[in-house]
PDB file of C-alpha atoms in Angstrom:
ATOM      1  CA  MET U1496     -28.601   2.184  -7.526  1.00  0.00           C
ATOM      2  CA  SER U1497     -29.265  -0.564  -7.624  1.00  0.00           C
ATOM      3  CA  ARG U1498     -28.875  -3.388  -4.657  1.00  0.00           C
ATOM      4  CA  ALA U1499     -26.113  -5.358  -6.240  1.00  0.00           C
ATOM      5  CA  VAL U1500     -24.370  -2.095  -6.756  1.00  0.00           C
ATOM      6  CA  ARG U1501     -25.085  -0.903  -3.130  1.00  0.00           C
ATOM      7  CA  LEU U1502     -23.548  -4.217  -1.673  1.00  0.00           C
ATOM      8  CA  THR U1503     -20.867  -3.245  -3.302  1.00  0.00           C
ATOM      9  CA  ARG U1504     -20.475   0.182  -2.687  1.00  0.00           C
ATOM     10  CA  LEU U1505     -20.925  -1.176   0.711  1.00  0.00           C
ATOM     11  CA  LEU U1506     -18.132  -3.597   1.415  1.00  0.00           C
ATOM     12  CA  GLN U1507     -16.085  -1.195  -0.018  1.00  0.00           C
ATOM     13  CA  LEU U1508     -17.458   1.039   2.757  1.00  0.00           C
ATOM     14  CA  LEU U1509     -16.462  -2.179   5.437  1.00  0.00           C
ATOM     15  CA  ARG U1510     -12.789  -2.326   4.039  1.00  0.00           C
ATOM     16  CA  ARG U1511     -11.590   1.725   4.536  1.00  0.00           C
ATOM     17  CA  HIS U1512     -12.266   0.933   8.773  1.00  0.00           C
ATOM     18  CA  ARG U1513     -10.012  -1.171  11.150  1.00  0.00           C
ATOM     19  CA  ARG U1514     -12.246  -1.173  13.065  1.00  0.00           C
ATOM     20  CA  PRO U1515     -16.322  -1.525  14.329  1.00  0.00           C
ATOM     21  CA  VAL U1516     -18.511   1.425  11.717  1.00  0.00           C
ATOM     22  CA  ALA U1517     -22.364   2.406  13.205  1.00  0.00           C
ATOM     23  CA  GLY U1518     -24.259   0.752  11.582  1.00  0.00           C
ATOM     24  CA  GLN U1519     -26.375   4.957  11.423  1.00  0.00           C
ATOM     25  CA  VAL U1520     -23.038   6.344   9.325  1.00  0.00           C
ATOM     26  CA  LEU U1521     -23.706   3.014   7.372  1.00  0.00           C
ATOM     27  CA  ALA U1522     -27.043   3.714   5.959  1.00  0.00           C
ATOM     28  CA  GLU U1523     -26.145   7.408   6.153  1.00  0.00           C
ATOM     29  CA  THR U1524     -23.624   7.323   3.838  1.00  0.00           C
ATOM     30  CA  LEU U1525     -25.613   4.292   1.721  1.00  0.00           C
ATOM     31  CA  GLY U1526     -28.565   6.421   1.892  1.00  0.00           C
ATOM     32  CA  ILE U1527     -30.706   3.566   3.019  1.00  0.00           C
ATOM     33  CA  SER U1528     -32.871   3.183   5.792  1.00  0.00           C
ATOM     34  CA  LEU U1529     -31.387   1.412   8.709  1.00  0.00           C
ATOM     35  CA  ARG U1530     -33.957  -1.113   8.030  1.00  0.00           C
ATOM     36  CA  THR U1531     -32.298  -1.998   4.803  1.00  0.00           C
ATOM     37  CA  LEU U1532     -28.161  -2.327   6.219  1.00  0.00           C
ATOM     38  CA  TYR U1533     -29.542  -5.027   8.555  1.00  0.00           C
ATOM     39  CA  ARG U1534     -30.709  -7.445   5.498  1.00  0.00           C
ATOM     40  CA  ASP U1535     -27.985  -5.876   3.517  1.00  0.00           C
ATOM     41  CA  ILE U1536     -25.477  -7.427   5.890  1.00  0.00           C
ATOM     42  CA  ASP U1537     -27.368 -10.416   6.068  1.00  0.00           C
ATOM     43  CA  THR U1538     -27.174 -10.823   2.648  1.00  0.00           C
ATOM     44  CA  LEU U1539     -23.496 -10.080   2.509  1.00  0.00           C
ATOM     45  CA  ARG U1540     -23.149 -13.055   5.642  1.00  0.00           C
ATOM     46  CA  ALA U1541     -25.216 -15.753   3.380  1.00  0.00           C
ATOM     47  CA  GLN U1542     -22.647 -14.972   0.937  1.00  0.00           C
ATOM     48  CA  GLY U1543     -19.280 -15.542   2.452  1.00  0.00           C
ATOM     49  CA  ALA U1544     -18.032 -12.067   4.470  1.00  0.00           C
ATOM     50  CA  ASP U1545     -16.892 -12.596   7.706  1.00  0.00           C
ATOM     51  CA  LEU U1546     -18.921  -9.222   9.052  1.00  0.00           C
ATOM     52  CA  ARG U1547     -18.797  -9.170  13.208  1.00  0.00           C
ATOM     53  CA  GLY U1548     -20.356  -7.200  14.918  1.00  0.00           C
ATOM     54  CA  GLU U1549     -24.085  -6.008  15.582  1.00  0.00           C
ATOM     55  CA  ALA U1550     -26.607  -3.158  15.801  1.00  0.00           C
ATOM     56  CA  GLY U1551     -26.131  -1.046  18.683  1.00  0.00           C
ATOM     57  CA  VAL U1552     -22.339  -2.051  18.574  1.00  0.00           C
ATOM     58  CA  GLY U1553     -20.743  -1.620  14.767  1.00  0.00           C
ATOM     59  CA  TYR U1554     -19.802  -3.717  12.119  1.00  0.00           C
ATOM     60  CA  GLN U1555     -16.853  -3.867  10.929  1.00  0.00           C
ATOM     61  CA  LEU U1556     -15.036  -6.088   7.834  1.00  0.00           C
ATOM     62  CA  VAL U1557     -12.728  -9.186   8.275  1.00  0.00           C
ATOM     63  CA  PRO U1558     -10.151  -9.691   5.601  1.00  0.00           C
ATOM     64  CA  GLY U1559     -10.367 -12.737   4.320  1.00  0.00           C
ATOM     65  CA  ASP U1560     -10.413 -14.354   0.354  1.00  0.00           C
ATOM     66  CA  VAL U1561     -14.256 -16.158   0.702  1.00  0.00           C
ATOM     67  CA  LEU U1562     -15.797 -13.455  -0.827  1.00  0.00           C
ATOM     68  CA  PRO U1563     -17.367 -14.455  -3.940  1.00  0.00           C
ATOM     69  CA  PRO U1564     -15.591 -12.555  -6.500  1.00  0.00           C
ATOM     70  CA  MET U1565     -17.348  -9.200  -7.194  1.00  0.00           C
ATOM     71  CA  THR U1566     -17.559  -7.011 -10.991  1.00  0.00           C
ATOM     72  CA  LEU U1567     -15.818  -4.489 -10.527  1.00  0.00           C
ATOM     73  CA  PRO U1568     -16.979  -0.822 -12.522  1.00  0.00           C
ATOM     74  CA  PRO U1569     -14.827   0.324 -16.167  1.00  0.00           C
ATOM     75  CA  VAL U1570     -13.164   3.463 -12.871  1.00  0.00           C
ATOM     76  CA  GLU U1571     -11.474   0.448 -10.655  1.00  0.00           C
ATOM     77  CA  VAL U1572     -10.406  -1.484 -13.888  1.00  0.00           C
ATOM     78  CA  ASP U1573      -8.715   1.127 -15.109  1.00  0.00           C
ATOM     79  CA  ALA U1574      -7.311   2.080 -11.679  1.00  0.00           C
ATOM     80  CA  LEU U1575      -5.718  -1.634 -11.040  1.00  0.00           C
ATOM     81  CA  VAL U1576      -4.316  -1.963 -14.595  1.00  0.00           C
ATOM     82  CA  LEU U1577      -2.609   1.438 -14.591  1.00  0.00           C
ATOM     83  CA  GLY U1578      -1.112   0.943 -10.650  1.00  0.00           C
ATOM     84  CA  LEU U1579       0.044  -2.181 -11.611  1.00  0.00           C
ATOM     85  CA  ARG U1580       1.544  -1.540 -15.294  1.00  0.00           C
ATOM     86  CA  TRP U1581       3.061   1.111 -13.428  1.00  0.00           C
ATOM     87  CA  VAL U1582       5.206  -1.187 -10.627  1.00  0.00           C
ATOM     88  CA  ALA U1583       5.621  -3.607 -13.748  1.00  0.00           C
ATOM     89  CA  ALA U1584       7.253  -0.777 -15.740  1.00  0.00           C
ATOM     90  CA  ARG U1585       9.439   1.680 -13.146  1.00  0.00           C
ATOM     91  CA  THR U1586      10.655  -1.339  -9.946  1.00  0.00           C
ATOM     92  CA  GLU U1587      12.959  -4.217  -9.862  1.00  0.00           C
ATOM     93  CA  PRO U1588      12.244  -7.846 -11.468  1.00  0.00           C
ATOM     94  CA  GLY U1589      10.874  -8.977  -8.022  1.00  0.00           C
ATOM     95  CA  LEU U1590       7.889  -6.030  -7.876  1.00  0.00           C
ATOM     96  CA  ALA U1591       6.659  -6.356 -11.431  1.00  0.00           C
ATOM     97  CA  ASP U1592       6.596 -10.030 -12.004  1.00  0.00           C
ATOM     98  CA  ALA U1593       4.974  -9.680  -8.969  1.00  0.00           C
ATOM     99  CA  ALA U1594       2.705  -6.978 -10.077  1.00  0.00           C
ATOM    100  CA  ARG U1595       1.808  -9.197 -13.827  1.00  0.00           C
ATOM    101  CA  ASP U1596       1.139 -12.105 -12.095  1.00  0.00           C
ATOM    102  CA  ALA U1597      -1.246  -9.986  -9.844  1.00  0.00           C
ATOM    103  CA  LEU U1598      -3.381  -8.335 -13.003  1.00  0.00           C
ATOM    104  CA  ALA U1599      -3.459 -11.862 -14.672  1.00  0.00           C
ATOM    105  CA  ARG U1600      -5.239 -12.884 -10.836  1.00  0.00           C
ATOM    106  CA  ILE U1601      -7.523 -10.344 -11.073  1.00  0.00           C
ATOM    107  CA  ALA U1602      -8.541 -10.875 -14.853  1.00  0.00           C
ATOM    108  CA  HIS U1603      -8.332 -14.607 -14.118  1.00  0.00           C
ATOM    109  CA  VAL U1604     -12.424 -13.884 -11.873  1.00  0.00           C
ATOM    110  CA  LEU U1605     -13.529 -11.191 -13.201  1.00  0.00           C
ATOM    111  CA  PRO U1606     -16.594 -11.951 -15.408  1.00  0.00           C
ATOM    112  CA  ALA U1607     -15.718 -11.453 -18.925  1.00  0.00           C
ATOM    113  CA  ALA U1608     -16.843  -8.556 -20.234  1.00  0.00           C
ATOM    114  CA  ARG U1609     -14.966  -7.031 -17.138  1.00  0.00           C
ATOM    115  CA  ARG U1610     -12.039  -9.761 -18.299  1.00  0.00           C
ATOM    116  CA  GLU U1611     -11.488  -8.001 -22.164  1.00  0.00           C
ATOM    117  CA  ALA U1612     -12.024  -4.413 -20.706  1.00  0.00           C
ATOM    118  CA  LEU U1613      -8.843  -4.466 -18.509  1.00  0.00           C
ATOM    119  CA  ARG U1614      -7.092  -6.400 -20.726  1.00  0.00           C
ATOM    120  CA  ASP U1615      -7.730  -4.276 -23.849  1.00  0.00           C
ATOM    121  CA  SER U1616      -7.360  -1.560 -21.564  1.00  0.00           C
ATOM    122  CA  GLY U1617      -5.480   1.402 -23.541  1.00  0.00           C
ATOM    123  CA  LEU U1618      -3.940   3.127 -20.411  1.00  0.00           C
ATOM    124  CA  ARG U1619      -0.197   3.264 -20.577  1.00  0.00           C
ATOM    125  CA  VAL U1620       3.260   3.592 -18.910  1.00  0.00           C
ATOM    126  CA  GLY U1621       5.417   5.609 -20.196  1.00  0.00           C
ATOM    127  CA  PRO U1622       8.806   5.136 -20.209  1.00  0.00           C
ATOM    128  CA  SER U1623      10.633   7.803 -17.787  1.00  0.00           C
ATOM    129  CA  ARG U1624      14.125   9.189 -19.003  1.00  0.00           C
ATOM    130  CA  ASN U1625      14.846  10.891 -15.967  1.00  0.00           C
ATOM    131  CA  ALA U1626      15.032   8.061 -13.745  1.00  0.00           C
ATOM    132  CA  ALA U1627      18.014   7.717 -11.965  1.00  0.00           C
ATOM    133  CA  LYS U1628      19.820   3.908 -12.302  1.00  0.00           C
ATOM    134  CA  VAL U1629      19.038   1.292  -9.203  1.00  0.00           C
ATOM    135  CA  PRO U1630      21.094  -1.675  -9.243  1.00  0.00           C
ATOM    136  CA  PRO U1631      17.356  -4.232  -8.616  1.00  0.00           C
ATOM    137  CA  ALA U1632      19.664  -6.283  -6.598  1.00  0.00           C
ATOM    138  CA  CYS U1633      19.771  -2.918  -4.160  1.00  0.00           C
ATOM    139  CA  LEU U1634      16.231  -2.052  -4.643  1.00  0.00           C
ATOM    140  CA  GLN U1635      14.581  -5.238  -4.283  1.00  0.00           C
ATOM    141  CA  MET U1636      17.492  -5.577  -1.040  1.00  0.00           C
ATOM    142  CA  VAL U1637      16.164  -2.534  -0.009  1.00  0.00           C
ATOM    143  CA  ARG U1638      12.383  -2.606  -0.425  1.00  0.00           C
ATOM    144  CA  GLU U1639      12.400  -6.130   1.420  1.00  0.00           C
ATOM    145  CA  ALA U1640      14.480  -4.744   4.486  1.00  0.00           C
ATOM    146  CA  VAL U1641      11.526  -2.389   4.693  1.00  0.00           C
ATOM    147  CA  GLY U1642       9.193  -5.678   5.797  1.00  0.00           C
ATOM    148  CA  ALA U1643      10.988  -7.397   7.565  1.00  0.00           C
ATOM    149  CA  GLN U1644      12.150  -4.607  10.044  1.00  0.00           C
ATOM    150  CA  GLN U1645      15.848  -5.451   8.898  1.00  0.00           C
ATOM    151  CA  ARG U1646      18.789  -2.910  10.515  1.00  0.00           C
ATOM    152  CA  LEU U1647      20.311  -1.269   7.686  1.00  0.00           C
ATOM    153  CA  ARG U1648      24.565  -0.885   6.326  1.00  0.00           C
ATOM    154  CA  PHE U1649      25.855   1.430   3.977  1.00  0.00           C
ATOM    155  CA  ALA U1650      27.518   4.146   3.164  1.00  0.00           C
ATOM    156  CA  TYR U1651      25.840   7.667   1.518  1.00  0.00           C
ATOM    157  CA  GLU U1652      26.861   9.987  -0.931  1.00  0.00           C
ATOM    158  CA  ASP U1653      25.579  13.005  -0.701  1.00  0.00           C
ATOM    159  CA  ALA U1654      24.929  15.905  -3.382  1.00  0.00           C
ATOM    160  CA  GLN U1655      28.230  17.411  -2.875  1.00  0.00           C
ATOM    161  CA  GLY U1656      29.626  13.945  -3.716  1.00  0.00           C
ATOM    162  CA  ARG U1657      30.051  14.370   0.803  1.00  0.00           C
ATOM    163  CA  ARG U1658      30.611   9.812   1.627  1.00  0.00           C
ATOM    164  CA  SER U1659      29.264   9.072   5.561  1.00  0.00           C
ATOM    165  CA  GLU U1660      28.620   6.051   7.344  1.00  0.00           C
ATOM    166  CA  ARG U1661      24.805   4.538   8.120  1.00  0.00           C
ATOM    167  CA  VAL U1662      23.599   2.774   9.576  1.00  0.00           C
ATOM    168  CA  VAL U1663      19.268   2.627   9.608  1.00  0.00           C
ATOM    169  CA  TRP U1664      15.813   1.728  10.550  1.00  0.00           C
ATOM    170  CA  PRO U1665      14.300   1.538   7.335  1.00  0.00           C
ATOM    171  CA  PHE U1666      10.500   2.346   7.647  1.00  0.00           C
ATOM    172  CA  ALA U1667       9.502   3.526   3.613  1.00  0.00           C
ATOM    173  CA  LEU U1668      10.586   3.156   0.148  1.00  0.00           C
ATOM    174  CA  GLY U1669       8.778   5.608  -2.118  1.00  0.00           C
ATOM    175  CA  TYR U1670       9.290   5.419  -5.996  1.00  0.00           C
ATOM    176  CA  PHE U1671       8.990   8.903  -7.224  1.00  0.00           C
ATOM    177  CA  ASP U1672       9.834   9.665 -11.040  1.00  0.00           C
ATOM    178  CA  GLU U1673      13.654  11.386 -11.083  1.00  0.00           C
ATOM    179  CA  ALA U1674      14.691   8.716  -8.409  1.00  0.00           C
ATOM    180  CA  GLN U1675      13.947   5.621  -5.027  1.00  0.00           C
ATOM    181  CA  VAL U1676      14.525   6.985  -1.331  1.00  0.00           C
ATOM    182  CA  LEU U1677      14.597   5.615   2.245  1.00  0.00           C
ATOM    183  CA  ALA U1678      13.185   6.525   4.343  1.00  0.00           C
ATOM    184  CA  ALA U1679      14.165   4.685   7.359  1.00  0.00           C
ATOM    185  CA  TRP U1680      15.586   6.262  11.900  1.00  0.00           C
ATOM    186  CA  CYS U1681      19.218   7.388  11.277  1.00  0.00           C
ATOM    187  CA  GLU U1682      21.099   5.549  14.493  1.00  0.00           C
ATOM    188  CA  GLY U1683      23.928   7.958  14.112  1.00  0.00           C
ATOM    189  CA  ARG U1684      21.973  11.213  13.537  1.00  0.00           C
ATOM    190  CA  GLU U1685      18.886   9.507  16.092  1.00  0.00           C
ATOM    191  CA  ASP U1686      16.432  11.417  13.717  1.00  0.00           C
ATOM    192  CA  PHE U1687      14.530  10.516   9.776  1.00  0.00           C
ATOM    193  CA  ARG U1688      16.008  10.932   7.648  1.00  0.00           C
ATOM    194  CA  HIS U1689      15.887  10.405   3.998  1.00  0.00           C
ATOM    195  CA  PHE U1690      18.825   8.533   1.073  1.00  0.00           C
ATOM    196  CA  ARG U1691      18.453   8.157  -2.227  1.00  0.00           C
ATOM    197  CA  LEU U1692      18.878   5.015  -3.609  1.00  0.00           C
ATOM    198  CA  ASP U1693      21.357   6.096  -5.901  1.00  0.00           C
ATOM    199  CA  ARG U1694      23.988   7.669  -3.868  1.00  0.00           C
ATOM    200  CA  ILE U1695      23.990   4.462  -1.932  1.00  0.00           C
ATOM    201  CA  ARG U1696      26.817   1.924  -1.671  1.00  0.00           C
ATOM    202  CA  GLN U1697      27.971  -0.808  -0.245  1.00  0.00           C
ATOM    203  CA  ILE U1698      24.559  -1.501   1.572  1.00  0.00           C
ATOM    204  CA  ARG U1699      23.933  -4.825   3.410  1.00  0.00           C
ATOM    205  CA  THR U1700      21.851  -6.483   5.816  1.00  0.00           C
ATOM    206  CA  LEU U1701      22.348  -6.544   9.501  1.00  0.00           C
ATOM    207  CA  ALA U1702      21.850  -9.434  11.890  1.00  0.00           C
ATOM    208  CA  GLU U1703      19.958  -8.025  14.696  1.00  0.00           C
ATOM    209  CA  GLY U1704      16.338  -6.544  13.670  1.00  0.00           C
ATOM    210  CA  TYR U1705      15.733  -3.184  14.901  1.00  0.00           C
ATOM    211  CA  ARG U1706      12.705  -3.512  17.228  1.00  0.00           C
ATOM    212  CA  VAL U1707      10.335  -0.816  17.003  1.00  0.00           C
ATOM    213  CA  PRO U1708       7.429  -1.278  15.098  1.00  0.00           C
ATOM    214  CA  ARG U1709       8.036  -0.105  11.783  1.00  0.00           C
ATOM    215  CA  ALA U1710       4.339   1.091  12.113  1.00  0.00           C
ATOM    216  CA  THR U1711       5.405   3.796  14.918  1.00  0.00           C
ATOM    217  CA  LEU U1712       7.880   4.705  13.451  1.00  0.00           C
ATOM    218  CA  LEU U1713       5.489   5.838  10.216  1.00  0.00           C
ATOM    219  CA  ARG U1714       3.251   7.048  12.046  1.00  0.00           C
ATOM    220  CA  GLN U1715       5.851   9.514  14.251  1.00  0.00           C
ATOM    221  CA  TRP U1716       7.608  10.575  10.277  1.00  0.00           C
ATOM    222  CA  GLN U1717       4.090  12.106   8.777  1.00  0.00           C
ATOM    223  CA  LYS U1718       3.610  13.376  12.196  1.00  0.00           C
ATOM    224  CA  ALA U1719       6.821  15.288  11.652  1.00  0.00           C
ATOM    225  CA  GLN U1720       6.818  15.738   8.105  1.00  0.00           C
ATOM    226  CA  GLY U1721       3.127  16.682   7.913  1.00  0.00           C
ATOM    227  CA  ILE U1722       2.028  14.287   5.989  1.00  0.00           C
ATOM    228  CA  ALA U1723      -1.573  13.498   6.077  1.00  0.00           C
ATOM    229  CA  PRO U1724      -1.954   9.016   5.995  1.00  0.00           C
ATOM    230  CA  ASP U1725      -3.451   7.765   3.318  1.00  0.00           C
ATOM    231  CA  TRP U1726      -6.607   6.059   3.256  1.00  0.00           C
ATOM    232  CA  LEU U1727      -5.177   2.916   4.723  1.00  0.00           C
ATOM    233  CA  ASP U1728      -3.926   4.301   7.505  1.00  0.00           C
ATOM    234  CA  ARG U1729      -7.053   5.497   8.505  1.00  0.00           C
ATOM    235  CA  SER U1730      -9.015   3.641  11.226  1.00  0.00           C
TER     236      SER U1730
END
């Protein structure tokens, strides 16, 4: 493993943890000695990485934009292209534009060879023929309510066409090939419920948001549903 690749891997390991990681754990994962790890930590700090911690305590990378552009391996370029193209093709205009802007921003800071690989990628997202049509304004309202922890009121029609009035605390929005599904705490049912956006009618946000942290609701829902947290949720 070259030193440049090792430094990149070390950064990736640190990004995956929100709490300090013991130097011994980092060294063993990378297959290097502690002495080499300490030198790599010093190198990254000299390059502008905000690395907190010390030997015997552990190390933590503080998020920020101070790191210089790093070379992405081809497989990571492919993952970025495919993921952002999926967002651009399958979401409402606001989020789709953000995905295209993010792809352009990433291309701008990549070295020339990687930039060409990103722009010339053969990975494409095909049309979704089975996706239920949801008005873009509704999709955007729900997505923004999830981010702002804003309560929603709407009428909901179930699969049998029965309508009910709901006030919910939205905390997650799932994009599936056939539909977009809102996960929320329902005040009327006093439990977690799932709502297909194509069955939501007369939706509006309420002035008073919900006070339980969205992260708390998300973890309680994951536990109740038996869903393992993804890597962003892990310490």
